[in-house]
Short mmCIF file of C-alpha atoms in Angstrom, two decimals:
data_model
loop_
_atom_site.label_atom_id
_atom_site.label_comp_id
_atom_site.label_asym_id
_atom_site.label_seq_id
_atom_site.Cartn_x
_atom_site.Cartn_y
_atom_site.Cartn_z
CA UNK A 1 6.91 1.63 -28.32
CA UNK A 2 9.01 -1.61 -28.58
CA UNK A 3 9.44 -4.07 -25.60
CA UNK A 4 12.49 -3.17 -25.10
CA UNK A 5 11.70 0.69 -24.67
CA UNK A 6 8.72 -0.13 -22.36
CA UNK A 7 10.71 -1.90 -20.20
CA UNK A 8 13.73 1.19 -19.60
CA UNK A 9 10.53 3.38 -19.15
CA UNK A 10 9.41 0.83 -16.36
CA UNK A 11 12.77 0.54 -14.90
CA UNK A 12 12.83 4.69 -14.84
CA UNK A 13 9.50 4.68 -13.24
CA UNK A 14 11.08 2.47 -10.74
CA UNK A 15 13.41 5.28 -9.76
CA UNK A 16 10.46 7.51 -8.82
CA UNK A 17 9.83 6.20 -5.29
CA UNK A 18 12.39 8.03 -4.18
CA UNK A 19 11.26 11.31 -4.58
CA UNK A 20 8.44 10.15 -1.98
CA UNK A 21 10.55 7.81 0.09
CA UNK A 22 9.00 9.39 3.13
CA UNK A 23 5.70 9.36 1.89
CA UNK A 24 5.54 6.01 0.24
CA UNK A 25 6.56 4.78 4.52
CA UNK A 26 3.76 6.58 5.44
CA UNK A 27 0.90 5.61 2.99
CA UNK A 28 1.76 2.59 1.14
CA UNK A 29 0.18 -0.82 2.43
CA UNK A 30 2.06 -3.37 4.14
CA UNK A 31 2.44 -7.52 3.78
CA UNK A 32 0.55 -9.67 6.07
CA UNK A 33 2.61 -11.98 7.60
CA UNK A 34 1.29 -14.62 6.19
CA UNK A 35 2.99 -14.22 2.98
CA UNK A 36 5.92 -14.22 4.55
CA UNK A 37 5.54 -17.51 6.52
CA UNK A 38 4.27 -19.52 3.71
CA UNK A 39 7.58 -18.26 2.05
CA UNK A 40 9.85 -19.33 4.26
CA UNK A 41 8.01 -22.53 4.60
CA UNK A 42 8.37 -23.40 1.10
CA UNK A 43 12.39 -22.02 0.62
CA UNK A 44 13.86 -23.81 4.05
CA UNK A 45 17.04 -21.62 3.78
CA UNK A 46 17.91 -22.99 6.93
CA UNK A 47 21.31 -21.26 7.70
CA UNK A 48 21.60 -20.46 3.71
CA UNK A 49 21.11 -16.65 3.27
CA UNK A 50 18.13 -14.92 1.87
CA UNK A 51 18.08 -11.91 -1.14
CA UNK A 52 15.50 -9.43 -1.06
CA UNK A 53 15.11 -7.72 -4.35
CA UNK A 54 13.85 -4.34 -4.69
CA UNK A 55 13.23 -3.67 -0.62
CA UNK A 56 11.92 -0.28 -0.97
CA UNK A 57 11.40 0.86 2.80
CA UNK A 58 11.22 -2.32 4.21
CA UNK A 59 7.44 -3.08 3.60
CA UNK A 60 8.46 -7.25 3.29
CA UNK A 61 11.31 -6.59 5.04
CA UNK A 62 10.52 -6.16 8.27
CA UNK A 63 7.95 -9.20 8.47
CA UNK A 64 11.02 -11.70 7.30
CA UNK A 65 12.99 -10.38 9.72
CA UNK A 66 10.39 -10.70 12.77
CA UNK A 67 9.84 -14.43 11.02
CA UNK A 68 13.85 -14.92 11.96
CA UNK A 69 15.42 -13.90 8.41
CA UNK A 70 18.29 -11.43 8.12
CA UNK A 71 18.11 -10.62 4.40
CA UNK A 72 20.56 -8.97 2.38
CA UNK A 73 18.67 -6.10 0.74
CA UNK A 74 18.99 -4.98 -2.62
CA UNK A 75 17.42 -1.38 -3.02
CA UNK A 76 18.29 1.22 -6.58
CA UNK A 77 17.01 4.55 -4.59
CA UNK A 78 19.67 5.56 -1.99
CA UNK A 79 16.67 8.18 -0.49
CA UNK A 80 14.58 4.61 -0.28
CA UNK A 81 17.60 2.60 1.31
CA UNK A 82 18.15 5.24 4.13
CA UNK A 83 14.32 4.83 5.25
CA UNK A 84 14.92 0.91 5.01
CA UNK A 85 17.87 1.20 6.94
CA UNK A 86 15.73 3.37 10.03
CA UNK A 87 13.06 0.58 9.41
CA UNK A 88 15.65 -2.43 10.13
CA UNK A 89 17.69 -0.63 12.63
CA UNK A 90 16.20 -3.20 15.27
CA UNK A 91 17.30 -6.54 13.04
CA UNK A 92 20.80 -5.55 12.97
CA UNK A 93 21.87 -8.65 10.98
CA UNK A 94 19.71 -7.50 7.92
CA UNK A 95 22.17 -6.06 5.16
CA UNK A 96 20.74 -2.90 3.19
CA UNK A 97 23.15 -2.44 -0.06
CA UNK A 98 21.83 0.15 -2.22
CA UNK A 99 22.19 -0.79 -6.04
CA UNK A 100 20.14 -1.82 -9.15
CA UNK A 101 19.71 -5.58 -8.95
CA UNK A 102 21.05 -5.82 -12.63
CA UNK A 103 24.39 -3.66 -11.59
CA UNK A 104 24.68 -4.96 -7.99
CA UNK A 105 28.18 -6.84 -7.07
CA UNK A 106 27.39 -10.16 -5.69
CA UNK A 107 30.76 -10.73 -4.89
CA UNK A 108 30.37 -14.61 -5.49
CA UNK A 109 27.84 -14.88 -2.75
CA UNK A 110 24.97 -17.44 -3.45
CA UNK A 111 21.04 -17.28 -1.69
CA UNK A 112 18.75 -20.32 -0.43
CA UNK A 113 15.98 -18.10 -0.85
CA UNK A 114 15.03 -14.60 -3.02
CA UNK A 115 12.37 -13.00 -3.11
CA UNK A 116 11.05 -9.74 -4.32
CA UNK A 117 7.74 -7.75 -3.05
CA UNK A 118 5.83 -5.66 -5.70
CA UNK A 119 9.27 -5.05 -7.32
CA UNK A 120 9.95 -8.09 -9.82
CA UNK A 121 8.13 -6.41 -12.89
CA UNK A 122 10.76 -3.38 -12.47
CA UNK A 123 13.55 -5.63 -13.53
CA UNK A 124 15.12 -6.00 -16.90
CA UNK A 125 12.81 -9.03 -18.55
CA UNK A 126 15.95 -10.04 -20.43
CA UNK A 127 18.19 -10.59 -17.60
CA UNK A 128 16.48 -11.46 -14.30
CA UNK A 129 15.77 -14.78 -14.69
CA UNK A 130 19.53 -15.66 -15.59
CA UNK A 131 20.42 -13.24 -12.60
CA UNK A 132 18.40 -14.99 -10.25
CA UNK A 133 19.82 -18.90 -10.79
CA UNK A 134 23.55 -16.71 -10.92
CA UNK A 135 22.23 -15.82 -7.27
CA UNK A 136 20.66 -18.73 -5.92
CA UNK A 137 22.00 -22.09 -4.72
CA UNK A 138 21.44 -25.58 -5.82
CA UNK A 139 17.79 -26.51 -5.27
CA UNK A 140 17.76 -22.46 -4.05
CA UNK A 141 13.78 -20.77 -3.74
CA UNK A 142 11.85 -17.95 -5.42
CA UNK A 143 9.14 -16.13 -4.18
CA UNK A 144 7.29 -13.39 -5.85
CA UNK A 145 4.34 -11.63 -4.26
CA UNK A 146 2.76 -8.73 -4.52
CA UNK A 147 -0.70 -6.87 -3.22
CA UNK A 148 -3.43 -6.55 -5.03
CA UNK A 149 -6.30 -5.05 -3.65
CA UNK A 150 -9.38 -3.14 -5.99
CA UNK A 151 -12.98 -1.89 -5.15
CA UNK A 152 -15.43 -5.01 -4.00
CA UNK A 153 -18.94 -3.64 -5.25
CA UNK A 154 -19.04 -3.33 -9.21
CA UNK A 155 -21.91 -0.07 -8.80
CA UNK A 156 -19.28 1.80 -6.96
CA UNK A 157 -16.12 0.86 -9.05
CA UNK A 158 -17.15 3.73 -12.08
CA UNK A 159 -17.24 6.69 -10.47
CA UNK A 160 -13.71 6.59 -9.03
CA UNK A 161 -12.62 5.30 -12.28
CA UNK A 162 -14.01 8.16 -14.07
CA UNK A 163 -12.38 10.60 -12.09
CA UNK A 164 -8.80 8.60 -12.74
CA UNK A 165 -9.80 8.50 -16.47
CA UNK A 166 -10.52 12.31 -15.83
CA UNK A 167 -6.61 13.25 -14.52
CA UNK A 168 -4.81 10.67 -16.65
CA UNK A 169 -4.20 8.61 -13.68
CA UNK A 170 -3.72 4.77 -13.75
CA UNK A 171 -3.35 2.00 -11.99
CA UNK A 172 -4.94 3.34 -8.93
CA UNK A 173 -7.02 0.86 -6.45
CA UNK A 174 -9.94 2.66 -6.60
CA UNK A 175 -9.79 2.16 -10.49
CA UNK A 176 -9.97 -1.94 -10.71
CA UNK A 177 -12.39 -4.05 -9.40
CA UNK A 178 -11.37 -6.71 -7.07
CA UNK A 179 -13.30 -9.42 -8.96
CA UNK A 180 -10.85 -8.62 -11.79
CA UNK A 181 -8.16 -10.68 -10.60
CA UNK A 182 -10.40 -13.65 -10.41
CA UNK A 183 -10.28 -16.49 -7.95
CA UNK A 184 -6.70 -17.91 -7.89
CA UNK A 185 -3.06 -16.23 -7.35
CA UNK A 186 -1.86 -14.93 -10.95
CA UNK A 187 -1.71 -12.23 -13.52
CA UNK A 188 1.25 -10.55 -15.78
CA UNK A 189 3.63 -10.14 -12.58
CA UNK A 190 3.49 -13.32 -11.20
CA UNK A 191 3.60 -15.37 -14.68
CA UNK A 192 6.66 -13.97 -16.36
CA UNK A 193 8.49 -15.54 -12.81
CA UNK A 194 7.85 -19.31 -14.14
CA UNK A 195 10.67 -21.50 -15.94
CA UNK A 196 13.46 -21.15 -13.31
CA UNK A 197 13.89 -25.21 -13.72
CA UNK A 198 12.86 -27.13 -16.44
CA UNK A 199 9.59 -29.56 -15.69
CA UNK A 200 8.83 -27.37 -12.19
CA UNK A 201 5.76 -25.85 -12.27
CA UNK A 202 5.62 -22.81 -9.79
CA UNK A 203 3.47 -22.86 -7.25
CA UNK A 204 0.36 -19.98 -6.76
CA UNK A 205 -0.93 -19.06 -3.50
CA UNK A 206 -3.47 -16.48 -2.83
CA UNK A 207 -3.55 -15.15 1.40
CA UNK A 208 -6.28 -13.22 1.81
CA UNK A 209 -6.83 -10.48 4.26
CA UNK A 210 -9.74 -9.09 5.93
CA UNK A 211 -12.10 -6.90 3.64
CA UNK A 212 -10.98 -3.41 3.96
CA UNK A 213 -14.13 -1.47 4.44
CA UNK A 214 -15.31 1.12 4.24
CA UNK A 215 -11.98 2.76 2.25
CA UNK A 216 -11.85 6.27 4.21
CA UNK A 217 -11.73 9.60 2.67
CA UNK A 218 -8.45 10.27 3.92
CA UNK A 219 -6.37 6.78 3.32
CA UNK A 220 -7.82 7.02 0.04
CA UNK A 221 -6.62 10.66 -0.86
CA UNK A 222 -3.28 9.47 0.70
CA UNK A 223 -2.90 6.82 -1.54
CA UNK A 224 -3.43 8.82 -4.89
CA UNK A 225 -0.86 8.11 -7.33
CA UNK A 226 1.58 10.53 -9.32
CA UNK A 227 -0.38 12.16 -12.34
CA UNK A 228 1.40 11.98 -15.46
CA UNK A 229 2.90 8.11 -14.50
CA UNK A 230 0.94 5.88 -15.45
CA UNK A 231 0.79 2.37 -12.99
CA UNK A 232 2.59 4.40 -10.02
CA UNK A 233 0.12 4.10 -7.10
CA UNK A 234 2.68 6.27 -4.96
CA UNK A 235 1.12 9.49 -2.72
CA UNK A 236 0.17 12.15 -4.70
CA UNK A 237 2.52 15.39 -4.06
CA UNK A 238 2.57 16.56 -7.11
CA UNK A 239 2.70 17.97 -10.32
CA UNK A 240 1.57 21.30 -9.02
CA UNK A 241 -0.54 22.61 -6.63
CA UNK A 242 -3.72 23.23 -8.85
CA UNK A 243 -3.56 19.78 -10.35
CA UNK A 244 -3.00 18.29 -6.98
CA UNK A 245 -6.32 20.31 -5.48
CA UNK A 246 -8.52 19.35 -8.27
CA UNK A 247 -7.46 15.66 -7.93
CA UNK A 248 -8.07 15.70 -4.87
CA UNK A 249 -11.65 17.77 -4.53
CA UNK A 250 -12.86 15.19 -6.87
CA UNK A 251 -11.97 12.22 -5.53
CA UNK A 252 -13.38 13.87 -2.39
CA UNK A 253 -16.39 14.57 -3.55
CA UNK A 254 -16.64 10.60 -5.07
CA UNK A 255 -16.23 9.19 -1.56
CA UNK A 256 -18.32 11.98 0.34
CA UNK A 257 -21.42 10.61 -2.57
CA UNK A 258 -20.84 6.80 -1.16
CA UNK A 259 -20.64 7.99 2.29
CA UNK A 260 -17.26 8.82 2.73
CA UNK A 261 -15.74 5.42 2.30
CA UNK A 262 -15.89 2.65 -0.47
CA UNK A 263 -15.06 -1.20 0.52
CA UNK A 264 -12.22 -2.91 -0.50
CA UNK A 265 -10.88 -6.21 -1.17
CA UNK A 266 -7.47 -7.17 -0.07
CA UNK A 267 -5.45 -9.64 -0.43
CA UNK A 268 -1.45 -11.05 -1.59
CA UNK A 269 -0.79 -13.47 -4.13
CA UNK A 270 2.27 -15.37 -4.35
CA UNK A 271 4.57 -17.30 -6.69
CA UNK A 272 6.65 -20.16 -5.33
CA UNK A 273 9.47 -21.45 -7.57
CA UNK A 274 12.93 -23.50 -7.05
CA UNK A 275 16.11 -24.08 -8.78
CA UNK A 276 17.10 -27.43 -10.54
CA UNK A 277 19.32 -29.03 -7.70
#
């Protein structure tokens, strides 16, 4: 499969949230808000607005609106934009417009600040960096950031992984070890947002959050991904019944033979980047 066929199958993938917009609220982890005042820190939009990219349910949302920010939200799923709407009822100055990023109308409109929260890597490669300077102002800030979080003892990290291996499953917490990700902010997601402005390095920050430990039985059934799709970590309804039960039963039967729980490490890395002026 080309690069340009991986990346339509990652932007269809994309699209699958939907299906679990209700259970994606319920499960999925939220942003400290650190993140979120480091951000704003950096941007100073002052009175210049701010983009969110890929919003989802309102996971970032909400903590940039507590921090004062009334985004305009960009969001593809219209079952994912109706949850983000309930979620930002009480910040009635944040705008939820529900379109692809790549087809949405800015309508001449320009951003101090846009940012996008486990979401950039869903974007066409070819045509979000271009669509980002269209977007932003003069001088105008990017912030990338994203979650990672994996299993903190290496002993414990196969057995989960096994089971994952067993169902097909990928990209699963309980299949990565937290050491993985090393010491600094970084990885695939976060590089591929560099070269916004010529001679500007961006700027890596790593918040971490307190050790999540031990990992539950039940969180950690709740956050089983979709088998069959690859690098979703989404609930797991589905495909069917049987499929479902056996995931689960194992994975059960993993945590209930380390005590019920396994620790986690959790933390958010960030990429900071700006606009020539």
């Amino acid at each position: 499969m080309g690069k340009d066929e991986e990346a339509r199958v990652d932007r269809a993938r994309g699209r699958v949230f939907g299906e679990v917009a209700e259970l994606y609220e319920a499960s999925r982890p939220g942003y400290a808000d650190a993140p979120a005042a480091r951000v704003l820190e950096y941007a100073e939009p002052g009175e210049r607005p701010a983009l969110e990219v890929g919003a989802g349910t309102g996971k970032a949302t909400v903590a940039f609106a507590e921090a004062g920010t009334s985004p305009v939200c960009v969001e593809p799923d219209p079952r994912m934009a109706e949850v983000l709407r309930r979620n930002t009822a009480p910040f009635p100055r944040v705008r939820v417009e529900a379109a692809g990023f790549e087809e949405w109308r800015r309508d001449g409109r320009r951003f101090g600040l846009l940012y996008a929260a486990t979401s950039w890597h869903w974007l066409d490669p070819a045509r979000r960096r271009d669509l980002v300077r269209e977007a932003l102002d003069p001088g105008g800030a990017l912030a990338l950031f994203w979650n990672p979080h994996g299993v903190r003892a290496p002993r414990l990290h196969g057995a989960p992984a096994e089971v994952d291996a067993r169902h097909g499953i990928t990209g699963t917490p309980h299949g990565v070890l937290a050491s993985s990700y090393g010491r600094a902010a970084g990885g695939g997601r976060l590089g591929r947002g560099a070269g916004l402005a010529r001679g500007r390095a961006p700027r890596r920050r790593r918040v971490h959050r307190p050790a999540r430990g031990p990992f539950p039985r039940g969180p950690a059934l709740r956050h089983r991904p979709l088998p069959g799709l690859p690098g979703l970590p989404l609930p797991l309804p589905g495909p069917g019944p049987d499929h479902r039960e056996r995931v689960l039963a194992d994975t059960a039967g993993v945590l209930d033979a380390h005590g019920g729980g396994i620790a986690m490490e959790h933390f958010s890395d960030l990429l900071l980047a700006r606009t020539a002026r």
